[in-house]
Amino acid sequence: MRDINKGAFPTMITPYHDDNTVDYEAVRNITKWYADNGCTGIFAVCQSSEMIYLSLDEKVKIAETVVDEVKKSGKNISVVASGHTSDSMDEQIRELTAMAQTGVDAIVWVSNRLDLHNDGDDVWIKNAETLLKALPDDIAIGIYECPYPYKRLLTPRILDWCKSTGRFTFIKDTCCDPDMLLDRLNQLKDSNVKLYNANSQTLLYTLKNGAAGFSGIMCNFHPDLYSWLCENYDKDEEKARMVQNFLCLSSFTECLAYPATAKYHMNKVGVKMSLWSRSRDRKQFTKYQQMIIDDMMSAEEDVRKLIKG
């Protein structure tokens, strides 16, 4: 199994043409943009990718395209991918096996798929054992506490089980609870399981307490700032605090018409794509929201000047 880098892992959006087909050229360009902005990893085929709206063939091709573009870059970037959306165990095995064959460094399970009705840890662990036995034993495993259709948080018992298998390397944490985050980081200490915080507001706190990095929506807007913080959080306390303050406040734009907001932002920085999305009517992305993103981009530049000064 390959090791997974620490650092910033953007949750990759899926670009489409206006005819609703996936724009694979833009997939490559987004991958290049992440790489050029210091990302050490990419979480492809996730909720930001609108994975529940993608066919299995599309999921696989997106992951293969990202892996290929990363190889072309020659940079050390870990690629993890999910696409774990099915209900039946047979279909879950099918889609995860297909993803494992794309060349990604880890396949990421969605935590609620292993306990569809929130029946408890016994059900979760039983289904996890079934999946683990059925999947290739040379691929690393990750877990994502995806909010859709419901957020199934990992319990201490499940984390201990994950540690015991030796197969898990990546957890995208969405609990957004400082105390729970600290407990988890302490529990995972001295294990191979790395925790990546999806919550901008608690990022600096978790980096100081052992988190491996960030994996969240806002890496689609200013990945260089997340990369900088992941690398420098303990080198310049004052600058790290000011970057954290910006990331904390700007991340409240998540409530806008995402992913259209991210696609608009990428167009503004030269990564061209349609604003079309399968999960959201782009009419919801109003001129008012455009003005907010424009102002955020202006503030980004101020923060970049700060950390370079």
Tab-separated table of C-alpha atoms in Angstrom:
chain	number	residue	atom	x	y	z
A	1	MET	CA	0.000	0.000	0.000
A	2	ARG	CA	1.174	3.511	-0.778
A	3	ASP	CA	1.647	6.095	1.922
A	4	ILE	CA	-0.613	9.151	1.796
A	5	ASN	CA	0.875	12.638	1.935
A	6	LYS	CA	0.101	15.171	4.598
A	7	GLY	CA	-1.199	18.586	3.571
A	8	ALA	CA	-4.041	20.106	1.556
A	9	PHE	CA	-6.449	17.761	-0.273
A	10	PRO	CA	-9.103	19.700	-2.211
A	11	THR	CA	-12.448	17.978	-2.672
A	12	MET	CA	-12.505	18.053	-6.440
A	13	ILE	CA	-15.450	19.499	-8.332
A	14	THR	CA	-16.660	17.937	-11.589
A	15	PRO	CA	-16.701	20.287	-14.593
A	16	TYR	CA	-19.319	19.750	-17.287
A	17	HIS	CA	-20.002	21.045	-20.749
A	18	ASP	CA	-23.286	22.888	-21.194
A	19	ASP	CA	-24.738	19.682	-22.667
A	20	ASN	CA	-24.303	17.976	-19.248
A	21	THR	CA	-21.374	15.759	-20.294
A	22	VAL	CA	-18.210	15.685	-18.183
A	23	ASP	CA	-15.505	18.076	-19.404
A	24	TYR	CA	-12.392	15.900	-19.060
A	25	GLU	CA	-10.081	18.592	-20.426
A	26	ALA	CA	-11.214	20.822	-17.562
A	27	VAL	CA	-10.651	17.902	-15.141
A	28	ARG	CA	-7.020	17.940	-16.275
A	29	ASN	CA	-6.781	21.713	-15.943
A	30	ILE	CA	-8.235	21.674	-12.429
A	31	THR	CA	-5.713	18.976	-11.474
A	32	LYS	CA	-2.861	21.136	-12.815
A	33	TRP	CA	-4.196	24.130	-10.875
A	34	TYR	CA	-4.261	22.156	-7.632
A	35	ALA	CA	-0.700	20.987	-8.267
A	36	ASP	CA	0.516	24.504	-9.116
A	37	ASN	CA	-0.996	25.807	-5.870
A	38	GLY	CA	0.876	23.458	-3.574
A	39	CYS	CA	-1.700	20.744	-2.958
A	40	THR	CA	-0.060	17.521	-1.824
A	41	GLY	CA	-3.205	15.486	-2.440
A	42	ILE	CA	-6.510	15.463	-4.311
A	43	PHE	CA	-9.773	13.899	-3.153
A	44	ALA	CA	-11.438	13.035	-6.461
A	45	VAL	CA	-14.937	11.619	-6.990
A	46	CYS	CA	-16.371	12.855	-3.704
A	47	GLN	CA	-19.495	14.797	-2.719
A	48	SER	CA	-18.059	18.009	-4.218
A	49	SER	CA	-17.673	15.991	-7.424
A	50	GLU	CA	-21.439	15.381	-7.331
A	51	MET	CA	-20.678	11.664	-7.203
A	52	ILE	CA	-24.305	10.637	-6.660
A	53	TYR	CA	-25.068	12.159	-10.074
A	54	LEU	CA	-22.215	10.372	-11.874
A	55	SER	CA	-22.360	6.988	-13.579
A	56	LEU	CA	-19.769	4.398	-12.573
A	57	ASP	CA	-18.058	4.856	-15.932
A	58	GLU	CA	-17.821	8.613	-15.329
A	59	LYS	CA	-16.489	8.110	-11.808
A	60	VAL	CA	-13.793	5.745	-13.056
A	61	LYS	CA	-12.780	7.969	-15.980
A	62	ILE	CA	-12.531	11.060	-13.749
A	63	ALA	CA	-10.266	9.210	-11.309
A	64	GLU	CA	-8.133	7.820	-14.144
A	65	THR	CA	-7.818	11.297	-15.667
A	66	VAL	CA	-6.679	12.834	-12.371
A	67	VAL	CA	-4.156	10.028	-11.783
A	68	ASP	CA	-2.786	10.418	-15.306
A	69	GLU	CA	-2.445	14.190	-15.007
A	70	VAL	CA	-0.686	13.875	-11.637
A	71	LYS	CA	1.800	11.422	-13.172
A	72	LYS	CA	2.450	13.855	-16.020
A	73	SER	CA	3.152	16.635	-13.518
A	74	GLY	CA	5.991	14.664	-11.934
A	75	LYS	CA	4.917	16.021	-8.540
A	76	ASN	CA	4.426	14.020	-5.363
A	77	ILE	CA	0.650	14.259	-5.058
A	78	SER	CA	-1.537	11.595	-3.449
A	79	VAL	CA	-4.834	10.877	-5.187
A	80	VAL	CA	-7.688	9.382	-3.190
A	81	ALA	CA	-11.162	8.763	-4.584
A	82	SER	CA	-14.549	7.520	-3.437
A	83	GLY	CA	-17.598	7.174	-5.675
A	84	HIS	CA	-19.044	5.011	-2.901
A	85	THR	CA	-22.762	5.678	-3.340
A	86	SER	CA	-24.590	2.344	-3.683
A	87	ASP	CA	-26.854	0.740	-1.103
A	88	SER	CA	-26.371	-2.996	-1.689
A	89	MET	CA	-23.131	-4.606	-0.581
A	90	ASP	CA	-22.642	-6.257	-3.988
A	91	GLU	CA	-22.864	-2.905	-5.770
A	92	GLN	CA	-20.578	-1.271	-3.218
A	93	ILE	CA	-17.963	-3.955	-3.843
A	94	ARG	CA	-18.360	-3.458	-7.591
A	95	GLU	CA	-17.890	0.313	-7.525
A	96	LEU	CA	-15.022	0.282	-5.010
A	97	THR	CA	-13.207	-2.487	-6.891
A	98	ALA	CA	-13.510	-0.450	-10.081
A	99	MET	CA	-12.115	2.601	-8.283
A	100	ALA	CA	-9.218	0.567	-6.865
A	101	GLN	CA	-8.197	-0.302	-10.431
A	102	THR	CA	-7.834	3.340	-11.532
A	103	GLY	CA	-4.397	3.787	-9.970
A	104	VAL	CA	-5.475	5.960	-7.041
A	105	ASP	CA	-3.436	5.787	-3.848
A	106	ALA	CA	-6.467	5.004	-1.676
A	107	ILE	CA	-10.156	4.299	-2.092
A	108	VAL	CA	-12.395	6.183	0.299
A	109	TRP	CA	-15.451	4.612	1.882
A	110	VAL	CA	-18.446	6.771	2.744
A	111	SER	CA	-19.203	6.055	6.395
A	112	ASN	CA	-23.011	6.039	6.075
A	113	ARG	CA	-22.917	3.340	3.348
A	114	LEU	CA	-21.806	0.801	5.949
A	115	ASP	CA	-24.713	1.550	8.271
A	116	LEU	CA	-27.574	2.666	6.053
A	117	HIS	CA	-30.140	2.970	8.841
A	118	ASN	CA	-27.829	4.035	11.679
A	119	ASP	CA	-28.271	0.687	13.441
A	120	GLY	CA	-25.022	0.860	15.382
A	121	ASP	CA	-21.364	-0.116	15.455
A	122	ASP	CA	-21.963	-3.872	15.206
A	123	VAL	CA	-23.651	-3.421	11.823
A	124	TRP	CA	-21.003	-0.970	10.654
A	125	ILE	CA	-18.077	-3.232	11.559
A	126	LYS	CA	-19.733	-6.351	10.107
A	127	ASN	CA	-20.275	-4.608	6.764
A	128	ALA	CA	-16.769	-3.138	6.871
A	129	GLU	CA	-15.286	-6.597	7.364
A	130	THR	CA	-17.264	-7.855	4.359
A	131	LEU	CA	-15.981	-5.000	2.199
A	132	LEU	CA	-12.405	-5.402	3.368
A	133	LYS	CA	-12.348	-9.117	2.504
A	134	ALA	CA	-13.795	-8.478	-0.967
A	135	LEU	CA	-11.495	-5.652	-2.022
A	136	PRO	CA	-7.899	-5.936	-3.286
A	137	ASP	CA	-5.558	-6.224	-0.318
A	138	ASP	CA	-2.881	-3.940	-1.803
A	139	ILE	CA	-5.004	-0.774	-1.839
A	140	ALA	CA	-5.128	1.645	1.087
A	141	ILE	CA	-8.536	2.566	2.507
A	142	GLY	CA	-9.936	5.897	3.630
A	143	ILE	CA	-13.209	6.944	5.245
A	144	TYR	CA	-15.265	10.063	4.586
A	145	GLU	CA	-17.997	11.167	6.989
A	146	CYS	CA	-20.121	12.374	4.091
A	147	PRO	CA	-23.118	14.477	5.202
A	148	TYR	CA	-25.396	12.956	2.532
A	149	PRO	CA	-27.819	11.250	2.986
A	150	TYR	CA	-26.944	11.434	6.676
A	151	LYS	CA	-23.734	12.041	8.588
A	152	ARG	CA	-22.546	8.791	10.185
A	153	LEU	CA	-19.790	9.858	12.569
A	154	LEU	CA	-17.089	7.367	13.454
A	155	THR	CA	-17.116	6.187	17.062
A	156	PRO	CA	-14.035	5.393	19.169
A	157	ARG	CA	-14.829	1.691	18.723
A	158	ILE	CA	-14.843	2.012	14.935
A	159	LEU	CA	-11.591	3.973	14.987
A	160	ASP	CA	-9.972	1.240	17.076
A	161	TRP	CA	-11.203	-1.349	14.570
A	162	CYS	CA	-9.763	0.680	11.685
A	163	LYS	CA	-6.417	0.911	13.445
A	164	SER	CA	-6.381	-2.840	14.104
A	165	THR	CA	-6.708	-3.756	10.409
A	166	GLY	CA	-3.605	-1.887	9.255
A	167	ARG	CA	-5.434	-0.944	6.036
A	168	PHE	CA	-6.718	2.550	6.796
A	169	THR	CA	-4.643	5.640	6.043
A	170	PHE	CA	-7.061	8.538	5.400
A	171	ILE	CA	-10.004	9.928	7.354
A	172	LYS	CA	-11.880	12.995	6.156
A	173	ASP	CA	-13.326	14.253	9.421
A	174	THR	CA	-16.539	16.293	9.305
A	175	CYS	CA	-17.524	16.302	12.978
A	176	CYS	CA	-16.686	20.051	13.349
A	177	ASP	CA	-16.405	19.528	17.114
A	178	PRO	CA	-13.137	20.714	18.744
A	179	ASP	CA	-13.400	18.297	21.672
A	180	MET	CA	-14.224	15.309	19.476
A	181	LEU	CA	-11.445	16.247	17.081
A	182	LEU	CA	-8.935	16.325	19.922
A	183	ASP	CA	-10.141	12.956	21.225
A	184	ARG	CA	-9.828	11.442	17.758
A	185	LEU	CA	-6.357	12.842	17.197
A	186	ASN	CA	-5.224	11.432	20.527
A	187	GLN	CA	-6.764	8.056	19.687
A	188	LEU	CA	-5.070	7.931	16.279
A	189	LYS	CA	-1.685	9.034	17.576
A	190	ASP	CA	1.108	6.543	16.768
A	191	SER	CA	-1.078	4.801	14.151
A	192	ASN	CA	-0.958	4.822	10.353
A	193	VAL	CA	-4.356	6.520	10.181
A	194	LYS	CA	-4.115	10.198	9.210
A	195	LEU	CA	-6.919	12.639	9.977
A	196	TYR	CA	-7.735	15.430	7.500
A	197	ASN	CA	-10.043	18.106	8.844
A	198	ALA	CA	-12.840	19.275	6.524
A	199	ASN	CA	-13.710	22.215	8.772
A	200	SER	CA	-11.859	25.481	8.138
A	201	GLN	CA	-12.822	27.057	11.446
A	202	THR	CA	-10.956	24.443	13.490
A	203	LEU	CA	-8.080	23.812	11.074
A	204	LEU	CA	-5.202	25.548	12.853
A	205	TYR	CA	-6.310	24.046	16.179
A	206	THR	CA	-6.229	20.542	14.719
A	207	LEU	CA	-2.926	21.012	12.888
A	208	LYS	CA	-1.329	21.996	16.184
A	209	ASN	CA	-2.758	18.840	17.735
A	210	GLY	CA	-1.600	16.375	15.111
A	211	ALA	CA	-3.993	16.541	12.138
A	212	ALA	CA	-2.376	15.541	8.850
A	213	GLY	CA	-4.005	18.316	6.854
A	214	PHE	CA	-7.157	19.748	5.330
A	215	SER	CA	-9.658	18.205	2.921
A	216	GLY	CA	-12.611	20.405	2.223
A	217	ILE	CA	-14.680	22.553	-0.099
A	218	MET	CA	-12.705	25.756	0.336
A	219	CYS	CA	-9.568	24.251	-1.187
A	220	ASN	CA	-11.377	24.896	-4.476
A	221	PHE	CA	-11.021	28.643	-3.898
A	222	HIS	CA	-7.600	29.344	-2.378
A	223	PRO	CA	-5.701	26.033	-2.197
A	224	ASP	CA	-2.378	27.852	-1.898
A	225	LEU	CA	-3.442	29.369	1.429
A	226	TYR	CA	-4.521	26.007	2.832
A	227	SER	CA	-1.266	24.494	1.585
A	228	TRP	CA	0.699	27.298	3.217
A	229	LEU	CA	-1.041	26.848	6.556
A	230	CYS	CA	-0.590	23.067	6.535
A	231	GLU	CA	3.139	23.561	5.941
A	232	ASN	CA	3.777	26.615	8.133
A	233	TYR	CA	1.301	26.461	11.024
A	234	ASP	CA	4.146	25.988	13.527
A	235	LYS	CA	6.774	28.222	11.874
A	236	ASP	CA	5.274	31.708	12.137
A	237	GLU	CA	2.573	31.905	14.782
A	238	GLU	CA	1.379	35.410	13.928
A	239	LYS	CA	1.055	34.816	10.186
A	240	ALA	CA	-0.585	31.441	10.808
A	241	ARG	CA	-3.148	33.112	13.066
A	242	MET	CA	-3.975	35.737	10.431
A	243	VAL	CA	-4.281	33.152	7.647
A	244	GLN	CA	-6.518	31.068	9.902
A	245	ASN	CA	-8.713	34.104	10.582
A	246	PHE	CA	-9.206	34.641	6.850
A	247	LEU	CA	-9.921	30.963	6.187
A	248	CYS	CA	-12.389	30.886	9.073
A	249	LEU	CA	-14.465	33.795	7.809
A	250	SER	CA	-14.236	33.101	4.060
A	251	SER	CA	-15.401	29.506	4.541
A	252	PHE	CA	-18.877	30.744	5.434
A	253	THR	CA	-19.329	31.252	1.685
A	254	GLU	CA	-19.902	27.465	1.582
A	255	CYS	CA	-23.585	28.284	2.123
A	256	LEU	CA	-23.775	29.971	-1.294
A	257	ALA	CA	-24.560	28.203	-4.580
A	258	TYR	CA	-21.655	25.756	-4.492
A	259	PRO	CA	-20.234	24.290	-6.745
A	260	ALA	CA	-21.197	27.136	-9.117
A	261	THR	CA	-19.296	29.518	-6.833
A	262	ALA	CA	-16.127	27.426	-7.163
A	263	LYS	CA	-16.508	27.170	-10.938
A	264	TYR	CA	-16.944	30.945	-11.195
A	265	HIS	CA	-13.833	31.444	-9.054
A	266	MET	CA	-11.800	29.007	-11.169
A	267	ASN	CA	-12.824	30.793	-14.352
A	268	LYS	CA	-11.622	34.049	-12.807
A	269	VAL	CA	-8.153	32.551	-12.195
A	270	GLY	CA	-7.891	31.061	-15.678
A	271	VAL	CA	-9.240	27.519	-15.229
A	272	LYS	CA	-12.006	27.671	-17.813
A	273	MET	CA	-15.210	25.642	-17.552
A	274	SER	CA	-18.979	25.970	-17.770
A	275	LEU	CA	-20.911	26.886	-14.623
A	276	TRP	CA	-23.209	23.940	-15.376
A	277	SER	CA	-23.842	21.572	-12.472
A	278	ARG	CA	-26.004	18.473	-12.064
A	279	SER	CA	-26.762	19.142	-8.410
A	280	ARG	CA	-27.704	22.834	-8.484
A	281	ASP	CA	-29.487	25.194	-10.850
A	282	ARG	CA	-26.884	27.788	-11.823
A	283	LYS	CA	-29.606	30.463	-11.710
A	284	GLN	CA	-29.169	30.219	-7.930
A	285	PHE	CA	-25.727	31.735	-8.411
A	286	THR	CA	-26.832	35.363	-8.511
A	287	LYS	CA	-25.010	38.606	-9.187
A	288	TYR	CA	-25.074	39.203	-5.429
A	289	GLN	CA	-23.161	35.949	-4.899
A	290	GLN	CA	-20.707	36.843	-7.676
A	291	MET	CA	-19.930	40.084	-5.857
A	292	ILE	CA	-19.225	38.149	-2.657
A	293	ILE	CA	-16.798	35.817	-4.457
A	294	ASP	CA	-15.126	38.807	-6.134
A	295	ASP	CA	-14.606	40.471	-2.752
A	296	MET	CA	-13.248	37.228	-1.307
A	297	MET	CA	-10.762	37.031	-4.175
A	298	SER	CA	-9.571	40.547	-3.390
A	299	ALA	CA	-9.069	39.547	0.246
A	300	GLU	CA	-7.152	36.441	-0.867
A	301	GLU	CA	-4.609	38.674	-2.550
A	302	ASP	CA	-4.152	40.667	0.637
A	303	VAL	CA	-3.442	37.468	2.573
A	304	ARG	CA	-0.947	36.313	-0.067
A	305	LYS	CA	0.928	39.612	0.276
A	306	LEU	CA	0.934	39.110	4.049
A	307	ILE	CA	2.551	35.675	3.986
A	308	LYS	CA	5.116	36.726	1.366
A	309	GLY	CA	6.109	39.855	3.263
